[in-house]
Tab-separated table of C-alpha atoms in Angstrom:
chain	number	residue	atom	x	y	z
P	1	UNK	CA	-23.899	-12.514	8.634
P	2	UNK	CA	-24.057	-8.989	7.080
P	3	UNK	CA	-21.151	-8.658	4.351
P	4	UNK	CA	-19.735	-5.964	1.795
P	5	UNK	CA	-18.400	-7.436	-1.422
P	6	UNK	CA	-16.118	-5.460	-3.829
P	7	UNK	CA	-15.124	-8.050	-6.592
P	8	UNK	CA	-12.518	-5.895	-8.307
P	9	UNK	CA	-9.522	-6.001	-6.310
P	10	UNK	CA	-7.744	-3.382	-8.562
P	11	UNK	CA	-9.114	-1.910	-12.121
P	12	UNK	CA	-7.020	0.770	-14.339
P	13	UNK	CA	-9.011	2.344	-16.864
P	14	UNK	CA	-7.569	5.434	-19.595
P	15	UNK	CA	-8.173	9.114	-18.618
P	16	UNK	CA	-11.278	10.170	-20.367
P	17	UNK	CA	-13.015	7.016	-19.807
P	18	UNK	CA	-16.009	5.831	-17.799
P	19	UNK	CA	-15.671	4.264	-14.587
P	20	UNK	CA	-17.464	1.644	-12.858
P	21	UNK	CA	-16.775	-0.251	-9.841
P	22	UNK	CA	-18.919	-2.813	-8.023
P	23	UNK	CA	-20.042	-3.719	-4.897
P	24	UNK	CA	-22.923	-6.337	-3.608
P	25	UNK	CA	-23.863	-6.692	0.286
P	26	UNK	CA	-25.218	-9.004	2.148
P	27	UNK	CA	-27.414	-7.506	5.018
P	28	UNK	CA	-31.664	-9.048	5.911
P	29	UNK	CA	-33.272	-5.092	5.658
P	30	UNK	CA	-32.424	-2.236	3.054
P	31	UNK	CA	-29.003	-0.991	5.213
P	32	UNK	CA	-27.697	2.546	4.676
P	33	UNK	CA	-25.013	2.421	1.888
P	34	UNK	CA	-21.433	4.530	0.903
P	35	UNK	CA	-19.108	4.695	-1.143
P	36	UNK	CA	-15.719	6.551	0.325
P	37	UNK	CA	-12.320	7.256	-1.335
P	38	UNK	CA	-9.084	7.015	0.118
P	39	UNK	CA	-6.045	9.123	-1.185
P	40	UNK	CA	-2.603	7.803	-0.679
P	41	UNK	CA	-1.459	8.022	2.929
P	42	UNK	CA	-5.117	9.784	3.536
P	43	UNK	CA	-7.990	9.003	5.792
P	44	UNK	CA	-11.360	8.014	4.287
P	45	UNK	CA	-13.160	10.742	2.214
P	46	UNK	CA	-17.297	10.392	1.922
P	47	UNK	CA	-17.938	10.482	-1.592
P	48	UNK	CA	-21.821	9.487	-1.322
P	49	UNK	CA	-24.460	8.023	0.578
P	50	UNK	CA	-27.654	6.169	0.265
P	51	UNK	CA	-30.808	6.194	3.179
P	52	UNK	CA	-33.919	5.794	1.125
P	53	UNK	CA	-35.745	7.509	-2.064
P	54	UNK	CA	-34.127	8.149	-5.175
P	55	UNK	CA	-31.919	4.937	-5.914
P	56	UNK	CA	-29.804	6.837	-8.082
P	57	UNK	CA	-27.150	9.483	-5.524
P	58	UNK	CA	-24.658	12.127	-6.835
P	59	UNK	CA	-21.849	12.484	-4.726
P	60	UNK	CA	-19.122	14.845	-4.750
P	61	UNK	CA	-16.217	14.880	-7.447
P	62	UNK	CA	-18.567	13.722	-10.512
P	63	UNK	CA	-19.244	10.146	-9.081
P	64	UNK	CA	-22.769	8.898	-9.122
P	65	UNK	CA	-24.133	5.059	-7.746
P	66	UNK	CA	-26.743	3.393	-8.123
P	67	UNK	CA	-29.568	1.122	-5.556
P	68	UNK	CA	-30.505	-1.929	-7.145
P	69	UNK	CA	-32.753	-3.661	-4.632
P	70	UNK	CA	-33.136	-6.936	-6.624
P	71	UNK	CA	-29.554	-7.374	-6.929
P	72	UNK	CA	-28.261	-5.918	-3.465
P	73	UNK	CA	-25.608	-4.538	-5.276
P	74	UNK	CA	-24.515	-0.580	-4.839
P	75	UNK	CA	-22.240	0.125	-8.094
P	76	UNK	CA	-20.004	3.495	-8.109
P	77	UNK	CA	-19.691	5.156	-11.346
P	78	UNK	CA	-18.388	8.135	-13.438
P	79	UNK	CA	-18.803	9.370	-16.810
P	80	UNK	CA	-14.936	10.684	-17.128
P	81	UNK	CA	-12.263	9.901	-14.998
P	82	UNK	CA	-9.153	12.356	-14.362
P	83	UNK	CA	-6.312	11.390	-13.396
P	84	UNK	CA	-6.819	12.631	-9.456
P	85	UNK	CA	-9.105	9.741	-8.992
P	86	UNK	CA	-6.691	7.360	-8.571
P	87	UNK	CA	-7.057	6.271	-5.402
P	88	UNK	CA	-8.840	3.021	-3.350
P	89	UNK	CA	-12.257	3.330	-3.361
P	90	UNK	CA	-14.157	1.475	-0.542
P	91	UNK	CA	-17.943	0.517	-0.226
P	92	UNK	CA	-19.786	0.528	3.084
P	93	UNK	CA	-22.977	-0.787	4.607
P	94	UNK	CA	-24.766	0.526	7.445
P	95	UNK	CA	-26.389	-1.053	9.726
P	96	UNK	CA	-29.536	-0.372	12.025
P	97	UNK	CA	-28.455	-0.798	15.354
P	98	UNK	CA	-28.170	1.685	18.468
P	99	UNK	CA	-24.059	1.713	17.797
P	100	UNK	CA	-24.807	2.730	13.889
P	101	UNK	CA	-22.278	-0.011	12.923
P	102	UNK	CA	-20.053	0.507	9.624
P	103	UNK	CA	-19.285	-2.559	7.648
P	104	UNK	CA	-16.356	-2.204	4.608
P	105	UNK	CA	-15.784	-4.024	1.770
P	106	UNK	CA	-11.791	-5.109	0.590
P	107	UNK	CA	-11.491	-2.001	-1.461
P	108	UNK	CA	-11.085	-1.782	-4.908
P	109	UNK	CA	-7.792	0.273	-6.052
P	110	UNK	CA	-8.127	2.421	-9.007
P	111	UNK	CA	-5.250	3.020	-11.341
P	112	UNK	CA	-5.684	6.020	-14.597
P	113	UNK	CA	-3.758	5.310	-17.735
P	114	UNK	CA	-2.553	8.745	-19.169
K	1	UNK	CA	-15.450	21.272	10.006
K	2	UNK	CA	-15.853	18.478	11.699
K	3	UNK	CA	-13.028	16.804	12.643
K	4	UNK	CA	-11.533	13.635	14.218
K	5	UNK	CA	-7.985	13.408	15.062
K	6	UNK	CA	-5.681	10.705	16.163
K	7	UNK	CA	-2.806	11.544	18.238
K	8	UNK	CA	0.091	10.517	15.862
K	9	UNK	CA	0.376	10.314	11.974
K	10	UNK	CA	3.578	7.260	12.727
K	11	UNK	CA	4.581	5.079	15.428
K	12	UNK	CA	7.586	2.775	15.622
K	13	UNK	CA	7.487	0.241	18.727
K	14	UNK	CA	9.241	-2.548	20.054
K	15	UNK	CA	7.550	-5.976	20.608
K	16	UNK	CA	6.222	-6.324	23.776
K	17	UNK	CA	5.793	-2.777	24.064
K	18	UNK	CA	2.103	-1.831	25.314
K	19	UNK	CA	0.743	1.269	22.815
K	20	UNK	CA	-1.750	3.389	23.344
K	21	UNK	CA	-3.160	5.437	19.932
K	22	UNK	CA	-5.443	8.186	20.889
K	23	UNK	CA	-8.620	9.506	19.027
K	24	UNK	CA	-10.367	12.836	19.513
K	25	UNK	CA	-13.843	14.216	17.880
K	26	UNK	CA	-15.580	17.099	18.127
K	27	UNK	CA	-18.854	16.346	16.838
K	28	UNK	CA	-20.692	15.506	20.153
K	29	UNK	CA	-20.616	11.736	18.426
K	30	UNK	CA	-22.438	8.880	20.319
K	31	UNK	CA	-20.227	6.141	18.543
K	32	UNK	CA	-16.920	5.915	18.059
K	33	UNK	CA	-14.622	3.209	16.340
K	34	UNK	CA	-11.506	1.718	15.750
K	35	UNK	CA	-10.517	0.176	12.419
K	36	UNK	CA	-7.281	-1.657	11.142
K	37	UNK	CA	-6.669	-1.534	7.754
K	38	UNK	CA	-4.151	-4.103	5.824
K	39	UNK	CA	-4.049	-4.229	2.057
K	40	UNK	CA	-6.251	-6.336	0.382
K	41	UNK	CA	-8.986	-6.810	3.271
K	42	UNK	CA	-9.985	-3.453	3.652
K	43	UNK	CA	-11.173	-2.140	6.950
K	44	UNK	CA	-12.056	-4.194	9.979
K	45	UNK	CA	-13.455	-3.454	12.748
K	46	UNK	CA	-11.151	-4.236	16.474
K	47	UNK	CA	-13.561	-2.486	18.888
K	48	UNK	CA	-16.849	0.024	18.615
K	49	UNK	CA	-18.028	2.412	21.665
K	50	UNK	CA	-21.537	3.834	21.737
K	51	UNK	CA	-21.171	5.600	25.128
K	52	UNK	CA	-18.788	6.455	27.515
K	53	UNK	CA	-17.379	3.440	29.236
K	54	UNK	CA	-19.656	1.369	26.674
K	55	UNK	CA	-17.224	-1.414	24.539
K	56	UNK	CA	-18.025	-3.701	22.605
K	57	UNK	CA	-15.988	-6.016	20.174
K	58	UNK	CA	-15.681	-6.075	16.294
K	59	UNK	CA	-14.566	-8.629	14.348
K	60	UNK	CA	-10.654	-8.459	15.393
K	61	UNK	CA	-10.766	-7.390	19.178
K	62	UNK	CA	-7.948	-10.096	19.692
K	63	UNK	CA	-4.867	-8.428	21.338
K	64	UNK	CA	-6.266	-5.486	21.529
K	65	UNK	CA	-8.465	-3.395	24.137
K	66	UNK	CA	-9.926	-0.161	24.646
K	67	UNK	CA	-11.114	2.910	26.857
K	68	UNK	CA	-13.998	5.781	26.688
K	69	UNK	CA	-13.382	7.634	29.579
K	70	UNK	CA	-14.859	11.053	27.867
K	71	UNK	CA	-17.140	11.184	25.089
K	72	UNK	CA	-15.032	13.050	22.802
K	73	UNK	CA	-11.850	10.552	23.235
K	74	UNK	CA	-11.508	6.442	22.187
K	75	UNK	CA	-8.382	4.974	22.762
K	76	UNK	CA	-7.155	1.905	21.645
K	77	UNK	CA	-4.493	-0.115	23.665
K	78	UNK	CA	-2.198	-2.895	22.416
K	79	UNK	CA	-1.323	-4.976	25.629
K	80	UNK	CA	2.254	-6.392	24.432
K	81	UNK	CA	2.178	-5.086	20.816
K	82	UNK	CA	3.485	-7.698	18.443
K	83	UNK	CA	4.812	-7.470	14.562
K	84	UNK	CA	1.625	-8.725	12.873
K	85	UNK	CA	-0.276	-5.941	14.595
K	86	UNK	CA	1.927	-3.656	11.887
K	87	UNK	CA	-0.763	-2.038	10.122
K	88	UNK	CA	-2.490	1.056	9.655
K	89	UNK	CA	-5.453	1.867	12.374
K	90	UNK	CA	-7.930	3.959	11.540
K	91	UNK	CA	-10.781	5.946	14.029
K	92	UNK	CA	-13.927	6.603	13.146
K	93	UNK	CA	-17.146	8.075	15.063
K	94	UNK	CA	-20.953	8.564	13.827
K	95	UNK	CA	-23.752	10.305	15.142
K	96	UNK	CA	-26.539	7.513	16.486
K	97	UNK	CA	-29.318	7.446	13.859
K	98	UNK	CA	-27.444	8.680	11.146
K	99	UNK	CA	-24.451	6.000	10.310
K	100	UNK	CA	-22.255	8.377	8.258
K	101	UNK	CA	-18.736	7.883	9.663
K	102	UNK	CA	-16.244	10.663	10.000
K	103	UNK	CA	-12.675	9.327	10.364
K	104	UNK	CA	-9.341	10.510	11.109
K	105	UNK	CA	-6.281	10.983	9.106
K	106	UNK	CA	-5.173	7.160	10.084
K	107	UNK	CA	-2.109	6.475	12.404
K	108	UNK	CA	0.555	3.989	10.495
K	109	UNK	CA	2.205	1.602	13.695
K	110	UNK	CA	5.750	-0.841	12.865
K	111	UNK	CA	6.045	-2.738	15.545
K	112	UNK	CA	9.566	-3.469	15.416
């Protein structure tokens, strides 16, 4: 069965630093792939997307993530966080079907240390 | 912008109750879902629609139904709502061919 995995169920890293969070699916053919961020008491933001080419995808606000094929993993990073990052940050998979199914990892909730 | 709305930001109901939360899109979508989010499992998926009057269930459908009478709206019904069905539901609709999800601002339901 096709799965999203975010180990990290909450990380808090210092303002300034770099940021990476984690996420490994499960799925038989290359699936689309996302990252999205939700604010407190928000609905899901986009923050990035993978379909094919370049492995490596900018997204909006400074984040970046990376395709590794070899390790089905899809990891979410940034070079300096601020401190209006914090927020939950969920990965997705795609899948190839006529009803374009979305399948969510747990979330990972990110805390910034002033 | 594009835009998908659900009908009510907070609901408080009674068990037993049957509840009705309302989604709307303007895109011209194909599919459209519903999500319930609880903390610590992230979002799953209670029902999907990929055409009017076309359901089919997630991985939660239990105690819950739905209805595409339009292709713009999705609503999602709880029967006889009861307290673990507290949660925050979330709608969501993509274009066929192109699995980018658009969702709404989430509706948060106590059921009291």
């Amino acid at each position: 069965a096709q799965s999203v995995t975010q180990p990290d169920i909450h990380i808090t890293v210092s303002e300034g630093a770099s940021l990476e969070l984690r996420c490994n699916y499960s799925y038989g053919a290359t699936p689309y792939l996302f990252w999205y961020v939700q604010s407190p008491g928000q609905g899901l933001q986009l923050l990035l997307k993978y379909f094919s080419g370049d492995t490596l995808v900018q997204g909006i606000k400074g984040f970046e993530a990376e395709f590794k094929r070899s390790q089905s993993s899809f990891n979410l990073r940034k070079p300096s966080v601020h401190w209006s990052d914090a927020a939950e940050y969920f990965c997705a998979v795609g899948l190839y079907s006529s009803a374009s199914k979305i399948i969510f990892g747990s979330g990972t909730r990110l805390s910034i240390r002033p | 912008d594009v835009k998908v709305t659900q009908s009510s930001r907070y609901l408080v109901k009674r068990t037993g109750e049957k509840v009705f939360l309302e989604c709307v899109q303007d895109m011209d979508h194909e599919n459209m879902f519903w999500y319930r989010q609880d903390p610590g499992l992230g979002l799953r998926l209670i029902y999907f629609s990929y055409d009017v009057k076309m359901k089919e269930k997630g991985d939660i459908p239990e105690g819950y139904s739905v209805s595409r009478e339009k292709k713009e709206r999705f609503s999602l019904i709880l029967e006889s709502a009861s307290t673990n069905q507290t949660s925050m539901y979330l709608c969501a609709s993509t274009r066929t061919g192109n699995t980018e999800a658009f969702f709404g601002q989430g509706t948060r339901l106590t059921v009291v």
